[in-house]
PDB file of C-alpha atoms in Angstrom:
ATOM      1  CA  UNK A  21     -47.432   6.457  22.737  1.00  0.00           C
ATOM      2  CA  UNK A  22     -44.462   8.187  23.882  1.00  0.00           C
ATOM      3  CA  UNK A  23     -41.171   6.552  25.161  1.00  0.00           C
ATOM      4  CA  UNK A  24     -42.493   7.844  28.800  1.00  0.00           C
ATOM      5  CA  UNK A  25     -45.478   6.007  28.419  1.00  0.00           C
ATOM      6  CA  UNK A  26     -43.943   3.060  26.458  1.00  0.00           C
ATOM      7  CA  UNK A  27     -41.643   2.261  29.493  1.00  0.00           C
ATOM      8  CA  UNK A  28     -44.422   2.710  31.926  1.00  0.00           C
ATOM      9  CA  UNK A  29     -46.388  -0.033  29.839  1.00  0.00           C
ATOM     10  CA  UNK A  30     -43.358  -2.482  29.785  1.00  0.00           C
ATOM     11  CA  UNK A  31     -41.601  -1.857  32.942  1.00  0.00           C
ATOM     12  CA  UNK A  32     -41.120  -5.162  35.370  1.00  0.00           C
ATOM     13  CA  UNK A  33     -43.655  -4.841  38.448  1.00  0.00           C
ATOM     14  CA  UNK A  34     -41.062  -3.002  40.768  1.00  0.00           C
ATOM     15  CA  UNK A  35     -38.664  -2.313  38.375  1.00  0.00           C
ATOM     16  CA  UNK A  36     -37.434   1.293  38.121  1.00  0.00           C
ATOM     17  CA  UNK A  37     -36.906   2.463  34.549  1.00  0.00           C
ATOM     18  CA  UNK A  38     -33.126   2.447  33.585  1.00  0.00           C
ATOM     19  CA  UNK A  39     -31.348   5.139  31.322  1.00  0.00           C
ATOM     20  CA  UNK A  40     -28.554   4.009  28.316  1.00  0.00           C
ATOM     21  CA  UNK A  41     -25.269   4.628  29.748  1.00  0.00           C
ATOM     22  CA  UNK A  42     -23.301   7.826  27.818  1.00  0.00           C
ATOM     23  CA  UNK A  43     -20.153   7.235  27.552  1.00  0.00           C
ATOM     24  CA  UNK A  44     -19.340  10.268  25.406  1.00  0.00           C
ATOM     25  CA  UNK A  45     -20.623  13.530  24.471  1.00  0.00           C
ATOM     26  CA  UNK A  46     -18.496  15.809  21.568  1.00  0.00           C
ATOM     27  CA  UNK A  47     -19.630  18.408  19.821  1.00  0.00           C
ATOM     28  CA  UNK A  48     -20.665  17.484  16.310  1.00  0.00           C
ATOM     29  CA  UNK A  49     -17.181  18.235  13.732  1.00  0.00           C
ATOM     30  CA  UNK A  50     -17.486  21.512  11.450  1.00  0.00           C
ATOM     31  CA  UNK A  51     -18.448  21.599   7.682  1.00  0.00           C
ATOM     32  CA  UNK A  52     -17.063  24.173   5.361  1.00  0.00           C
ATOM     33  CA  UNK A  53     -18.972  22.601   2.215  1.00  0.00           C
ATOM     34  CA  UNK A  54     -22.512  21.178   1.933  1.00  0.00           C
ATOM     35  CA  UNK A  55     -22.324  17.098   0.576  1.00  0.00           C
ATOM     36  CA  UNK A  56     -21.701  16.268  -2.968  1.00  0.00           C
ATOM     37  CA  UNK A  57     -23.331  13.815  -3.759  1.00  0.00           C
ATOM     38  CA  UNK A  58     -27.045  14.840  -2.089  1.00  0.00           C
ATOM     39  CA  UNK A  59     -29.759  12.639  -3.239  1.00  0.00           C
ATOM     40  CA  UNK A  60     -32.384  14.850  -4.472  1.00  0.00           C
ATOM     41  CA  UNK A  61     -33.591  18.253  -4.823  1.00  0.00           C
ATOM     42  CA  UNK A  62     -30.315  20.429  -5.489  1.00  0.00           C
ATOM     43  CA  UNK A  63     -29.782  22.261  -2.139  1.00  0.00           C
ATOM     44  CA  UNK A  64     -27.031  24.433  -0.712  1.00  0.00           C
ATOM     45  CA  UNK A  65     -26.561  23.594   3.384  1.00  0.00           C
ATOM     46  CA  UNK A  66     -24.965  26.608   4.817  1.00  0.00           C
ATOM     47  CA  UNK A  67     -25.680  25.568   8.287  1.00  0.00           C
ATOM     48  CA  UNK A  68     -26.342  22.367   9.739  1.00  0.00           C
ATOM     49  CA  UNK A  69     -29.587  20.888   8.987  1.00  0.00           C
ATOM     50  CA  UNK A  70     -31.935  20.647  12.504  1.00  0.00           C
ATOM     51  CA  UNK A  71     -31.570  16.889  12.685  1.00  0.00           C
ATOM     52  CA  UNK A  72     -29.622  14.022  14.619  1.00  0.00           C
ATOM     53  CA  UNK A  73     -28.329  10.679  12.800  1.00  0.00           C
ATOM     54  CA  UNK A  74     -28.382   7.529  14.452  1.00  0.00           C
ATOM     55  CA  UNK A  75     -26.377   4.800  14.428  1.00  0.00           C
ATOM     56  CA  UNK A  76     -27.403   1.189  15.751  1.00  0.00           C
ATOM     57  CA  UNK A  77     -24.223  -0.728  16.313  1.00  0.00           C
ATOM     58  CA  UNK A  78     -22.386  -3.718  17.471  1.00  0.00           C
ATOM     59  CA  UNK A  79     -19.024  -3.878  19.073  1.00  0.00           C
ATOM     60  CA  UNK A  80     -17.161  -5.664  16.286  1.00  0.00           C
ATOM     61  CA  UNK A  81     -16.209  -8.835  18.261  1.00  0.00           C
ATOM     62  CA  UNK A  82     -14.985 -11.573  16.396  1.00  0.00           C
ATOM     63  CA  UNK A  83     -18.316 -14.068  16.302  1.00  0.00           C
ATOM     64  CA  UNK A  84     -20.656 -11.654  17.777  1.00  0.00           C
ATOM     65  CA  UNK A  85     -21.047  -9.663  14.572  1.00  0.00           C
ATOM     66  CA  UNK A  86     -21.541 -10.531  10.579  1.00  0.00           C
ATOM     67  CA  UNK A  87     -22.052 -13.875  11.501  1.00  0.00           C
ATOM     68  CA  UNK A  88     -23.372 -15.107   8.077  1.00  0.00           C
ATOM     69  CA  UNK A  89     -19.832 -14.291   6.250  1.00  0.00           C
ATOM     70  CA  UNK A  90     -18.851 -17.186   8.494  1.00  0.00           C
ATOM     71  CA  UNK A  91     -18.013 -19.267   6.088  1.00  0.00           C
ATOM     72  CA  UNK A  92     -16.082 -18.312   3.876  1.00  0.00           C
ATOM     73  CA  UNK A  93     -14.858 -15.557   6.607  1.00  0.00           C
ATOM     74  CA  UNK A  94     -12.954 -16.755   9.826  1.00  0.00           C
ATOM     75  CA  UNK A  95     -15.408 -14.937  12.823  1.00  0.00           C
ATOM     76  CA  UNK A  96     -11.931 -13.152  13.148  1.00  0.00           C
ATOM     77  CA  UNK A  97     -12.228 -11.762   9.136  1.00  0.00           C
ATOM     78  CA  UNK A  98     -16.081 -11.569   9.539  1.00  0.00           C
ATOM     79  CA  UNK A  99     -14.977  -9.008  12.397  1.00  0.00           C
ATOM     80  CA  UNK A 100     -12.702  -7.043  10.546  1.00  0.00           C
ATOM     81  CA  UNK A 101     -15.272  -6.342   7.938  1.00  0.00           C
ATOM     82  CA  UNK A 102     -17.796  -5.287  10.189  1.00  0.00           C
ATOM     83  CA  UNK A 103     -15.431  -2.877  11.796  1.00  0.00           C
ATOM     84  CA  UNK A 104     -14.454  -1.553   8.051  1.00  0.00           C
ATOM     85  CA  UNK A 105     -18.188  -1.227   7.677  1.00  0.00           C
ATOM     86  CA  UNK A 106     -18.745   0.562  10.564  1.00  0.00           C
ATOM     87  CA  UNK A 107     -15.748   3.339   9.976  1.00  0.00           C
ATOM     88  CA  UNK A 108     -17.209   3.753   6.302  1.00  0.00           C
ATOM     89  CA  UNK A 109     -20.274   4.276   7.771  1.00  0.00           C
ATOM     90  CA  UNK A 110     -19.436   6.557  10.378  1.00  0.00           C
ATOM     91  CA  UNK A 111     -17.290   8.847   8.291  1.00  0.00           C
ATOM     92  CA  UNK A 112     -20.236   9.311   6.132  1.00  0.00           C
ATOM     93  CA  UNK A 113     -22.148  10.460   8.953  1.00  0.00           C
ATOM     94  CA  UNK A 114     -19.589  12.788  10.530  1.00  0.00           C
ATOM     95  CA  UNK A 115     -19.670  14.150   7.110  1.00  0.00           C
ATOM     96  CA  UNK A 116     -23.359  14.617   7.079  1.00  0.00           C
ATOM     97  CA  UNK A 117     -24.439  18.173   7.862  1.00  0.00           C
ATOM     98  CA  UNK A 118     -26.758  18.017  10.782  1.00  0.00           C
ATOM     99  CA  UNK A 119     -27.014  18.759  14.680  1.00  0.00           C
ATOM    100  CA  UNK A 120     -26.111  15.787  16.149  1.00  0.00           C
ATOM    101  CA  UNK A 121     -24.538  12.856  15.726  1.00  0.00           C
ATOM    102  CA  UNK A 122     -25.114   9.163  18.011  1.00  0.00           C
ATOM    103  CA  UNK A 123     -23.904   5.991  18.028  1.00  0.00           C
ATOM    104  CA  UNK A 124     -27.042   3.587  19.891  1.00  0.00           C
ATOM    105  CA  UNK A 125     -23.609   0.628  20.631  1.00  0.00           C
ATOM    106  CA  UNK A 126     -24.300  -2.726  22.039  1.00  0.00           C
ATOM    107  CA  UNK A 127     -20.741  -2.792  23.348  1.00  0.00           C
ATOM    108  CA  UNK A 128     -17.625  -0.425  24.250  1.00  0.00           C
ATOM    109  CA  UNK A 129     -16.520   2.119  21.441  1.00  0.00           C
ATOM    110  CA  UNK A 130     -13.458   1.459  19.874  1.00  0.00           C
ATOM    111  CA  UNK A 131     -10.268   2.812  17.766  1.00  0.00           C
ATOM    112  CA  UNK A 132     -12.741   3.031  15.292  1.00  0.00           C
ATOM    113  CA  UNK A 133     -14.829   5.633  16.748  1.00  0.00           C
ATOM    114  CA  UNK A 134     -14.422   9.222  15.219  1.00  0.00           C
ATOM    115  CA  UNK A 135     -14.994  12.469  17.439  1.00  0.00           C
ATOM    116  CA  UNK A 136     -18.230  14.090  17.487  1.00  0.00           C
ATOM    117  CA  UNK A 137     -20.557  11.393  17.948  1.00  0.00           C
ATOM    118  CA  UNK A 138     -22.368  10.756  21.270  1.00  0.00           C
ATOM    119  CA  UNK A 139     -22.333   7.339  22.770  1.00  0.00           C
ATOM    120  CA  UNK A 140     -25.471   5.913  24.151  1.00  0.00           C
ATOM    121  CA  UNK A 141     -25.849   1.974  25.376  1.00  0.00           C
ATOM    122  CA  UNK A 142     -28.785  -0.002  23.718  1.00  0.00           C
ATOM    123  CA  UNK A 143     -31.462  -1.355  25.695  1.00  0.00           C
ATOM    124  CA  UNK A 144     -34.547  -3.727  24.822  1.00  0.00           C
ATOM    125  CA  UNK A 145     -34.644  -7.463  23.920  1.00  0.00           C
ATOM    126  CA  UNK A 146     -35.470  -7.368  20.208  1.00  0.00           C
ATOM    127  CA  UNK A 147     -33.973  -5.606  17.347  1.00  0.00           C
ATOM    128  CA  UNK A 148     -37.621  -3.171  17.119  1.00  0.00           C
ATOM    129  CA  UNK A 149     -37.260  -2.601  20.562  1.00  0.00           C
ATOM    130  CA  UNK A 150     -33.587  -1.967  20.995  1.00  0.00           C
ATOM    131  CA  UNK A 151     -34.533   0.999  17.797  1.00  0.00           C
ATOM    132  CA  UNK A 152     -36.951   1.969  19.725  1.00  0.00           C
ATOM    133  CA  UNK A 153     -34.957   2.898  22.693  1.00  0.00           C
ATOM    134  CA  UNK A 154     -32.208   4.243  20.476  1.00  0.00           C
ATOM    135  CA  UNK A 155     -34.975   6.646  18.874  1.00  0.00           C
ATOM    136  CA  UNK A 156     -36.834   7.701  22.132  1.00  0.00           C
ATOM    137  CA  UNK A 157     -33.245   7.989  24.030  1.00  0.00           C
ATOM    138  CA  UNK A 158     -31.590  10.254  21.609  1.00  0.00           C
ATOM    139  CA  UNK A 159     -34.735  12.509  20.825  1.00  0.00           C
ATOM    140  CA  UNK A 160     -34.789  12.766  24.268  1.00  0.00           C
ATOM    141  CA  UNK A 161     -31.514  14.945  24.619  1.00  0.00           C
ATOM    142  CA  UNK A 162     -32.359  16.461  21.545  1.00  0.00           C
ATOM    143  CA  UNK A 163     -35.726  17.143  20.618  1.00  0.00           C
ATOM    144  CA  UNK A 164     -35.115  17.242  16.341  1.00  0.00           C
ATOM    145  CA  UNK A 165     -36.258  15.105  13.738  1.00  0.00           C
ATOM    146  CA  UNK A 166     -33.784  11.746  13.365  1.00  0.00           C
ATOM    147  CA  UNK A 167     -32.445   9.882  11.135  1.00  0.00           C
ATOM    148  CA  UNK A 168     -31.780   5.836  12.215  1.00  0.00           C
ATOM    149  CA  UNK A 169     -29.386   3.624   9.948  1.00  0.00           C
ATOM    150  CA  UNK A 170     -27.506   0.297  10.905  1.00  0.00           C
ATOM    151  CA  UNK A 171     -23.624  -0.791  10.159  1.00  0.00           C
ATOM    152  CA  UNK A 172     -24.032  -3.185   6.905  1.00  0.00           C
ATOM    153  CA  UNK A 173     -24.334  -0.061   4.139  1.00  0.00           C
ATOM    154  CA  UNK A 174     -20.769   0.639   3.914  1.00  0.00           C
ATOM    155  CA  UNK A 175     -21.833   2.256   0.647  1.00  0.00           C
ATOM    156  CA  UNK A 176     -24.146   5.232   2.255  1.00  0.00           C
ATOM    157  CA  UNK A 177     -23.011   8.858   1.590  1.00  0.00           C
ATOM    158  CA  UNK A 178     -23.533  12.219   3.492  1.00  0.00           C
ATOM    159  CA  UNK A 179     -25.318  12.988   0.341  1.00  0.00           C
ATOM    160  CA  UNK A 180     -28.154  10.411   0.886  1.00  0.00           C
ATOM    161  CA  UNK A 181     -28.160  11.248   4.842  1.00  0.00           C
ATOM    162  CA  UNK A 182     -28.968  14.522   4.280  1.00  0.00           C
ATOM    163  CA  UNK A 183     -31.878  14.030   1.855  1.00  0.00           C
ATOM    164  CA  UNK A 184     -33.545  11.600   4.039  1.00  0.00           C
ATOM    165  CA  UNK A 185     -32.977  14.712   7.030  1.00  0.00           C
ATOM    166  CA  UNK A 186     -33.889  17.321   5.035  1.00  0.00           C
ATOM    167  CA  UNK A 187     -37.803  16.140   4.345  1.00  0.00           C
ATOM    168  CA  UNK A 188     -38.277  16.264   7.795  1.00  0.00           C
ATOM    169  CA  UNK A 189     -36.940  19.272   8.948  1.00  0.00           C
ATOM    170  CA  UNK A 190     -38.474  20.993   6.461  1.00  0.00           C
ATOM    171  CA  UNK A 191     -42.073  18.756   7.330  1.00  0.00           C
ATOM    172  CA  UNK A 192     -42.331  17.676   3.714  1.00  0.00           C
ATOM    173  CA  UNK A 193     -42.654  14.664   5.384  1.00  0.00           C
ATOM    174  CA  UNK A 194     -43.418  12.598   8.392  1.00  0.00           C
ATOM    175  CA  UNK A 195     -40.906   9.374   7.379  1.00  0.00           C
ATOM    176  CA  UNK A 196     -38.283   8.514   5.415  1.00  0.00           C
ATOM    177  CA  UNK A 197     -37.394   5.117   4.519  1.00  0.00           C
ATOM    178  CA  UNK A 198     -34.831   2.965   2.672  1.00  0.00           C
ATOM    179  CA  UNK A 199     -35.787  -0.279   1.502  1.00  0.00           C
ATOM    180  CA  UNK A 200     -32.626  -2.939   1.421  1.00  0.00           C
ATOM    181  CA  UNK A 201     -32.330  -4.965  -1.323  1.00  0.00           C
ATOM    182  CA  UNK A 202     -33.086  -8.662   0.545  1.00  0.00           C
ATOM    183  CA  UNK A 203     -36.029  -7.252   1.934  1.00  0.00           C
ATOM    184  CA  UNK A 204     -35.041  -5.454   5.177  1.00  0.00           C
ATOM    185  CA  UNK A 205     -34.410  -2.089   5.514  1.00  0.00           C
ATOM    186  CA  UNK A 206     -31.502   0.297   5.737  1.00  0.00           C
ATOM    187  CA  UNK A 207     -32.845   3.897   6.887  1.00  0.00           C
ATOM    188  CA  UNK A 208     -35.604   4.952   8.944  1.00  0.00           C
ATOM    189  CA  UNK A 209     -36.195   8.612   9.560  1.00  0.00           C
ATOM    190  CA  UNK A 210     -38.967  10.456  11.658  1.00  0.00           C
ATOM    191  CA  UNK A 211     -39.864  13.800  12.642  1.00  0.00           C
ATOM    192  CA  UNK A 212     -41.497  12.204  15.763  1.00  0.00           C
ATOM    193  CA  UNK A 213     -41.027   9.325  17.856  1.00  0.00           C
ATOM    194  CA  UNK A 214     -43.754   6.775  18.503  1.00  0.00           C
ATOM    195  CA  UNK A 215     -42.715   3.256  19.494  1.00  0.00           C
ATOM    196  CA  UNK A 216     -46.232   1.989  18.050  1.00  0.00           C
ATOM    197  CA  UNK A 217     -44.332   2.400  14.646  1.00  0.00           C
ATOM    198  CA  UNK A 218     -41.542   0.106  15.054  1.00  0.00           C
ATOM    199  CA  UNK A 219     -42.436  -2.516  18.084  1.00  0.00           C
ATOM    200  CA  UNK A 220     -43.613  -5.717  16.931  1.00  0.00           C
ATOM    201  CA  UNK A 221     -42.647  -5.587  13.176  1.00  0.00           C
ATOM    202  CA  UNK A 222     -40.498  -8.889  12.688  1.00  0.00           C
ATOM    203  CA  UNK A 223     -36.807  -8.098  12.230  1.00  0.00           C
ATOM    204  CA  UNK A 224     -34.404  -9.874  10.213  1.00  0.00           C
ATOM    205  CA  UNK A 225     -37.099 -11.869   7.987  1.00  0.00           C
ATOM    206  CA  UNK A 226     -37.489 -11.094   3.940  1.00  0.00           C
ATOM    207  CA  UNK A 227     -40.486  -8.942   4.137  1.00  0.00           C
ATOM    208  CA  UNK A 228     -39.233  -6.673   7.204  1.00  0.00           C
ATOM    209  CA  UNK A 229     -39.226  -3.629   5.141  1.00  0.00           C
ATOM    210  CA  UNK A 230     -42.262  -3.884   3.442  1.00  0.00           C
ATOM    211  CA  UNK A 231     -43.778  -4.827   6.848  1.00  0.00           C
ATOM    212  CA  UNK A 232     -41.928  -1.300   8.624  1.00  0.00           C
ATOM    213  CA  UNK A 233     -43.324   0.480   5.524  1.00  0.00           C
ATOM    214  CA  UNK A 234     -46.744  -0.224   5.571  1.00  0.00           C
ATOM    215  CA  UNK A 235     -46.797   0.243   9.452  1.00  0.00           C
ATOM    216  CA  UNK A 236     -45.863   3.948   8.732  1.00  0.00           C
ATOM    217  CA  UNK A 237     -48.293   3.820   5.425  1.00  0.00           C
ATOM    218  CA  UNK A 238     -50.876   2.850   7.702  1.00  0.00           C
ATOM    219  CA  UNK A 239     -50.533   5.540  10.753  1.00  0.00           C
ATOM    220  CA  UNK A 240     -50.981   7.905   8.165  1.00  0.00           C
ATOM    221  CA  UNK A 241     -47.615   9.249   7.558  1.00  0.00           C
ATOM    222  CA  UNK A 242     -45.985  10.978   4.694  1.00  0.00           C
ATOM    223  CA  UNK A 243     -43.384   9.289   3.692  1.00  0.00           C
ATOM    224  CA  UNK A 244     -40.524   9.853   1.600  1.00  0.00           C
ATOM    225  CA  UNK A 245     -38.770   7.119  -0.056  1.00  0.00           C
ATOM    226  CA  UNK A 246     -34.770   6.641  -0.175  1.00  0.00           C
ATOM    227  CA  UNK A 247     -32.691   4.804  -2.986  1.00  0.00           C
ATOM    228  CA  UNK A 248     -32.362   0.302  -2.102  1.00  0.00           C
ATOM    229  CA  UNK A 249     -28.881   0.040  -0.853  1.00  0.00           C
ATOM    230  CA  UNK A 250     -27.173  -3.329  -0.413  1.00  0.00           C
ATOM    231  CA  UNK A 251     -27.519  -4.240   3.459  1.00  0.00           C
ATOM    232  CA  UNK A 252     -24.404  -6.507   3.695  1.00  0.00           C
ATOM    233  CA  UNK A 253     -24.710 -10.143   5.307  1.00  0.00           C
ATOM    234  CA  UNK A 254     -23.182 -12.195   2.711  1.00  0.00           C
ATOM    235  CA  UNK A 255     -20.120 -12.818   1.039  1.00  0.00           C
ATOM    236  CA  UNK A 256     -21.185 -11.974  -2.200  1.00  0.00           C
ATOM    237  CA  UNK A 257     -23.004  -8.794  -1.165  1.00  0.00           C
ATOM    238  CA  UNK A 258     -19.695  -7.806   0.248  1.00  0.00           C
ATOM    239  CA  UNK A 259     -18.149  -8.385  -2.663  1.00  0.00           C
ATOM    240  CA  UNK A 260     -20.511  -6.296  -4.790  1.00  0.00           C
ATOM    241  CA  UNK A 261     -20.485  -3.171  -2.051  1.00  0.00           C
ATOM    242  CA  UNK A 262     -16.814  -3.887  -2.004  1.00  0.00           C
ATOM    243  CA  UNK A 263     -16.298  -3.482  -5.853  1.00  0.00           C
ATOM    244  CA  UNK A 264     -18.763  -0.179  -5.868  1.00  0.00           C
ATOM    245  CA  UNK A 265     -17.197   1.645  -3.122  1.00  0.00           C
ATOM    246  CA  UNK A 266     -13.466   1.598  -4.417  1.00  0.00           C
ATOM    247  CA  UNK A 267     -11.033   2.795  -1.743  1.00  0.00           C
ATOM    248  CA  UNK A 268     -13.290   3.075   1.175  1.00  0.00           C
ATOM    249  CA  UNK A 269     -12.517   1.167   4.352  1.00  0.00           C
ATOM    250  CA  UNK A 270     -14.781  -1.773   3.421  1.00  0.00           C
ATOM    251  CA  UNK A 271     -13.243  -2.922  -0.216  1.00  0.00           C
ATOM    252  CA  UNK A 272      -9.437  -1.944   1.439  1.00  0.00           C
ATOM    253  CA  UNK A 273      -9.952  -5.001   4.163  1.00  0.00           C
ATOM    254  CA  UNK A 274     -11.869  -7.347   1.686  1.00  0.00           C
ATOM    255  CA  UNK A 275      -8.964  -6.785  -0.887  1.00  0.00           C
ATOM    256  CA  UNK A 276      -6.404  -7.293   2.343  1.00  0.00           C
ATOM    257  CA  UNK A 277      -7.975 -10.831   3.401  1.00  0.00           C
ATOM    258  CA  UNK A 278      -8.072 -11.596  -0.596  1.00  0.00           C
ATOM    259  CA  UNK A 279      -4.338 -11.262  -0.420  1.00  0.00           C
ATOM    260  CA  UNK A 280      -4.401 -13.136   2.689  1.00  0.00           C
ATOM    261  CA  UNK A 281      -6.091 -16.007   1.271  1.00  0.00           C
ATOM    262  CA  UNK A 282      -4.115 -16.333  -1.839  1.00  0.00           C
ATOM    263  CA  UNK A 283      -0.895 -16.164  -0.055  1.00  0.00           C
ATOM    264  CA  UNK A 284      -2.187 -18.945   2.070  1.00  0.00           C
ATOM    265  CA  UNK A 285      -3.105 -20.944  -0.883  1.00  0.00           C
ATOM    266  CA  UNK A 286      -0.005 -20.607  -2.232  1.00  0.00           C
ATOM    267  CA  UNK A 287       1.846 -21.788   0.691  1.00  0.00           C
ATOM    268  CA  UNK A 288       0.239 -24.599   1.100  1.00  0.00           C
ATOM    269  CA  UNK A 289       1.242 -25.589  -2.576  1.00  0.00           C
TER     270      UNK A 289
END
């Protein structure tokens, strides 16, 4: 099915089919060198690899996002770590050599936002759905292979970006797909969109990855696996992607609100 079809099928009777607002459009930031740290076969990128990354985003407002780190976090903290997440993790993508670069945002960009991304709203109910759109919306301007991660892997490099594009521009591979280590997933890549691959796997429960995995297992797709990355929800995941990822954005504010606390604690002494 493709995203024309898909919103015929699930438009309102007398509803006219909406497009996600753009609130920017830059072109994508020049690379001199390919990534260091690449995650698999050795390769030399002397241009940009025929691909777009996507990222699926909140707004990071204080009790709207990272909810779970609430407690021990104040929604305030929980905030600020989502918003360190989210610069980590868009660094590594402006650092990732490809065509295009999109942030799908369920809010208004921010400080945080780097140039050369393109800004599209989300739409849909559901977390499948609201990928969906993000896919179908952004292969839509650009018709090249993509490459969809969220905002809770901190820890992701251009290296590991650019193998899970580089299986599908070369067609190596139909998928690529990064399992998270409580049982979600992290990455989802696809040389071509079909909303039959993603709508109506349950989101947010332990076996969501396995579930997304054998949906594209079963369509009959080659599919390329990625490293388990820690998808951060919890305090002590932060802590963990915090101590591997020494001075990124991420481990700078936990450290801060560490110093935060203690002062605190001695204060009240």
């Amino acid at each position: 099915m493709t995203g024309e079809e898909y919103a015929g099928k699930h438009r309102r009777p007398g509803a006219r089919a909406t497009r996600a607002p753009k609130w920017s459009s830059r072109p994508p930031a020049a690379f001199s060198e390919p990534p260091a740290a690449f995650s698999g076969p050795p390769a030399a990128f002397s241009r940009p690899l025929a691909a777009q990354v996507v990222v699926i985003a909140k707004e990071p407002v204080p009790g709207r996002v990272k909810t779970r780190l609430t407690p021990p976090f104040t929604p305030a903290q929980a905030a600020a770590l989502a918003e360190a997440s989210l610069v980590d993790t868009l660094a590594a993508v402006a650092a990732t050599p490809v065509s295009r670069r999109v942030l799908a945002l369920d809010g208004t960009p921010g400080r945080w936002l780097p140039a050369g991304f393109d800004v599209i709203g989300q739409r849909g109910a559901g977390l499948d759905e609201r990928i969906v759109w993000a896919l179908v919306d952004a292969q839509e301007m650009l018709a090249v292979p993509l490459v969809l991660i969220g905002m809770d892997t901190p820890q992701v490099t251009p290296g590991l970006l650019a193998a899970a594009a580089e299986p599908l521009v070369s067609d190596t591979a139909d998928a690529t797909f990064g399992m998270a280590e409580d049982g979600g997933f992290w990455l989802l890549g696809l040389r071509k969109i079909d909303p039959a691959l993603v709508l109506g796997v349950p989101m947010s429960s332990p076996d969501t990855g396995s579930r997304q995995l054998a949906r594209l297992e079963r369509a009959g797709l080659r599919v390329r696996r990625l490293p388990e990355l820690i998808d951060v929800d919890t305090a002590a995941e932060a802590e963990h992607v915090a101590a591997a990822t020494p001075g990124s954005a991420f481990a700078t504010c936990l450290t801060g609100l560490r110093h935060g606390a203690a002062q605190a604690e001695a204060v009240a002494r």
